[in-house]
Amino acid sequence: MLTPYLLSLFHTTITHANTVNLVRYIYWALDCVRRLVQNIFDDYDRKKCKHMRNVFMKRSHTLTMKQTWYLHHYCDKSQLLI
């Protein structure tokens, strides 16, 4: 499910018909939301979220227990990451 913020990011970009560019725009939108949200975190969480940004892009069944914990930890801190 796309949040209204993600939908607004798609309206500002030019989407091409091929799937490679569409997937790239999805990853850019997710990264933009992550950067926007991590500005509200404290110093430790902001730096750790920057290093752990790959957990937002991985499939859930490939995450380790530690990565799953960090994913839930950061998703609980902000409503935009849900």
PDB file of C-alpha atoms in Angstrom:
ATOM      1  CA  MET A   1       0.000   0.000   0.000  1.00  0.00           C
ATOM      2  CA  LEU A   2       1.408   3.379  -0.973  1.00  0.00           C
ATOM      3  CA  THR A   3       1.109   6.239   1.456  1.00  0.00           C
ATOM      4  CA  PRO A   4      -0.044   9.646   0.206  1.00  0.00           C
ATOM      5  CA  TYR A   5       3.526  10.921   0.604  1.00  0.00           C
ATOM      6  CA  LEU A   6       4.872   8.230  -1.732  1.00  0.00           C
ATOM      7  CA  LEU A   7       2.133   8.970  -4.231  1.00  0.00           C
ATOM      8  CA  SER A   8       3.074  12.633  -4.195  1.00  0.00           C
ATOM      9  CA  LEU A   9       6.658  11.675  -5.066  1.00  0.00           C
ATOM     10  CA  PHE A  10       5.448   9.807  -8.133  1.00  0.00           C
ATOM     11  CA  HIS A  11       3.538  12.845  -9.358  1.00  0.00           C
ATOM     12  CA  THR A  12       6.715  14.918  -9.390  1.00  0.00           C
ATOM     13  CA  THR A  13       8.703  12.447 -11.477  1.00  0.00           C
ATOM     14  CA  ILE A  14       8.387  11.414 -15.080  1.00  0.00           C
ATOM     15  CA  THR A  15       7.681   7.695 -15.222  1.00  0.00           C
ATOM     16  CA  HIS A  16       8.729   5.776 -18.286  1.00  0.00           C
ATOM     17  CA  ALA A  17       6.954   2.748 -19.654  1.00  0.00           C
ATOM     18  CA  ASN A  18       9.779   0.294 -19.024  1.00  0.00           C
ATOM     19  CA  THR A  19       9.953  -1.616 -15.766  1.00  0.00           C
ATOM     20  CA  VAL A  20      13.603  -0.837 -15.011  1.00  0.00           C
ATOM     21  CA  ASN A  21      12.924   2.857 -14.584  1.00  0.00           C
ATOM     22  CA  LEU A  22       9.722   2.226 -12.620  1.00  0.00           C
ATOM     23  CA  VAL A  23      11.569   0.016 -10.129  1.00  0.00           C
ATOM     24  CA  ARG A  24      14.331   2.612  -9.882  1.00  0.00           C
ATOM     25  CA  TYR A  25      11.765   5.322  -9.070  1.00  0.00           C
ATOM     26  CA  ILE A  26      10.258   3.111  -6.364  1.00  0.00           C
ATOM     27  CA  TYR A  27      13.673   2.659  -4.729  1.00  0.00           C
ATOM     28  CA  TRP A  28      14.354   6.406  -4.988  1.00  0.00           C
ATOM     29  CA  ALA A  29      10.995   7.181  -3.366  1.00  0.00           C
ATOM     30  CA  LEU A  30      11.678   4.746  -0.524  1.00  0.00           C
ATOM     31  CA  ASP A  31      15.131   6.222   0.004  1.00  0.00           C
ATOM     32  CA  CYS A  32      13.702   9.745  -0.009  1.00  0.00           C
ATOM     33  CA  VAL A  33      11.222   8.794   2.722  1.00  0.00           C
ATOM     34  CA  ARG A  34      14.002   7.134   4.744  1.00  0.00           C
ATOM     35  CA  ARG A  35      16.184  10.256   4.535  1.00  0.00           C
ATOM     36  CA  LEU A  36      13.267  12.502   5.449  1.00  0.00           C
ATOM     37  CA  VAL A  37      12.370  10.391   8.484  1.00  0.00           C
ATOM     38  CA  GLN A  38      15.888   9.876   9.762  1.00  0.00           C
ATOM     39  CA  ASN A  39      16.271  13.642  10.202  1.00  0.00           C
ATOM     40  CA  ILE A  40      13.971  13.415  13.229  1.00  0.00           C
ATOM     41  CA  PHE A  41      15.964  10.608  14.872  1.00  0.00           C
ATOM     42  CA  ASP A  42      18.590  11.261  17.512  1.00  0.00           C
ATOM     43  CA  ASP A  43      22.267  11.108  16.508  1.00  0.00           C
ATOM     44  CA  TYR A  44      22.832   7.426  17.221  1.00  0.00           C
ATOM     45  CA  ASP A  45      19.689   6.239  15.432  1.00  0.00           C
ATOM     46  CA  ARG A  46      20.272   8.559  12.487  1.00  0.00           C
ATOM     47  CA  LYS A  47      23.776   7.184  11.905  1.00  0.00           C
ATOM     48  CA  LYS A  48      22.703   3.588  12.497  1.00  0.00           C
ATOM     49  CA  CYS A  49      19.728   3.955  10.135  1.00  0.00           C
ATOM     50  CA  LYS A  50      22.046   5.287   7.460  1.00  0.00           C
ATOM     51  CA  HIS A  51      24.268   2.214   7.800  1.00  0.00           C
ATOM     52  CA  MET A  52      21.314  -0.176   7.988  1.00  0.00           C
ATOM     53  CA  ARG A  53      19.404   1.284   5.023  1.00  0.00           C
ATOM     54  CA  ASN A  54      19.688  -2.015   3.161  1.00  0.00           C
ATOM     55  CA  VAL A  55      17.136  -3.601   5.513  1.00  0.00           C
ATOM     56  CA  PHE A  56      14.435  -1.410   3.955  1.00  0.00           C
ATOM     57  CA  MET A  57      15.180  -2.805   0.485  1.00  0.00           C
ATOM     58  CA  LYS A  58      15.626  -6.512   1.272  1.00  0.00           C
ATOM     59  CA  ARG A  59      12.918  -9.123   1.155  1.00  0.00           C
ATOM     60  CA  SER A  60      11.661  -9.997   4.596  1.00  0.00           C
ATOM     61  CA  HIS A  61      12.523 -13.692   4.369  1.00  0.00           C
ATOM     62  CA  THR A  62      16.204 -12.913   3.644  1.00  0.00           C
ATOM     63  CA  LEU A  63      16.678 -10.709   6.730  1.00  0.00           C
ATOM     64  CA  THR A  64      18.583 -11.994   9.725  1.00  0.00           C
ATOM     65  CA  MET A  65      17.118 -11.710  13.216  1.00  0.00           C
ATOM     66  CA  LYS A  66      19.231  -8.622  13.940  1.00  0.00           C
ATOM     67  CA  GLN A  67      18.165  -6.930  10.703  1.00  0.00           C
ATOM     68  CA  THR A  68      14.522  -7.774  11.396  1.00  0.00           C
ATOM     69  CA  TRP A  69      14.825  -6.178  14.830  1.00  0.00           C
ATOM     70  CA  TYR A  70      16.301  -2.987  13.331  1.00  0.00           C
ATOM     71  CA  LEU A  71      13.602  -2.878  10.668  1.00  0.00           C
ATOM     72  CA  HIS A  72      10.827  -3.072  13.274  1.00  0.00           C
ATOM     73  CA  HIS A  73      12.679  -0.643  15.549  1.00  0.00           C
ATOM     74  CA  TYR A  74      12.842   2.072  12.878  1.00  0.00           C
ATOM     75  CA  CYS A  75       9.343   1.417  11.554  1.00  0.00           C
ATOM     76  CA  ASP A  76       7.967   1.881  15.063  1.00  0.00           C
ATOM     77  CA  LYS A  77       9.659   5.275  15.348  1.00  0.00           C
ATOM     78  CA  SER A  78       7.792   6.863  12.447  1.00  0.00           C
ATOM     79  CA  GLN A  79       4.365   6.557  10.824  1.00  0.00           C
ATOM     80  CA  LEU A  80       5.832   7.232   7.356  1.00  0.00           C
ATOM     81  CA  LEU A  81       7.887   4.032   7.439  1.00  0.00           C
ATOM     82  CA  ILE A  82       4.945   1.726   8.066  1.00  0.00           C
TER      83      ILE A  82
END
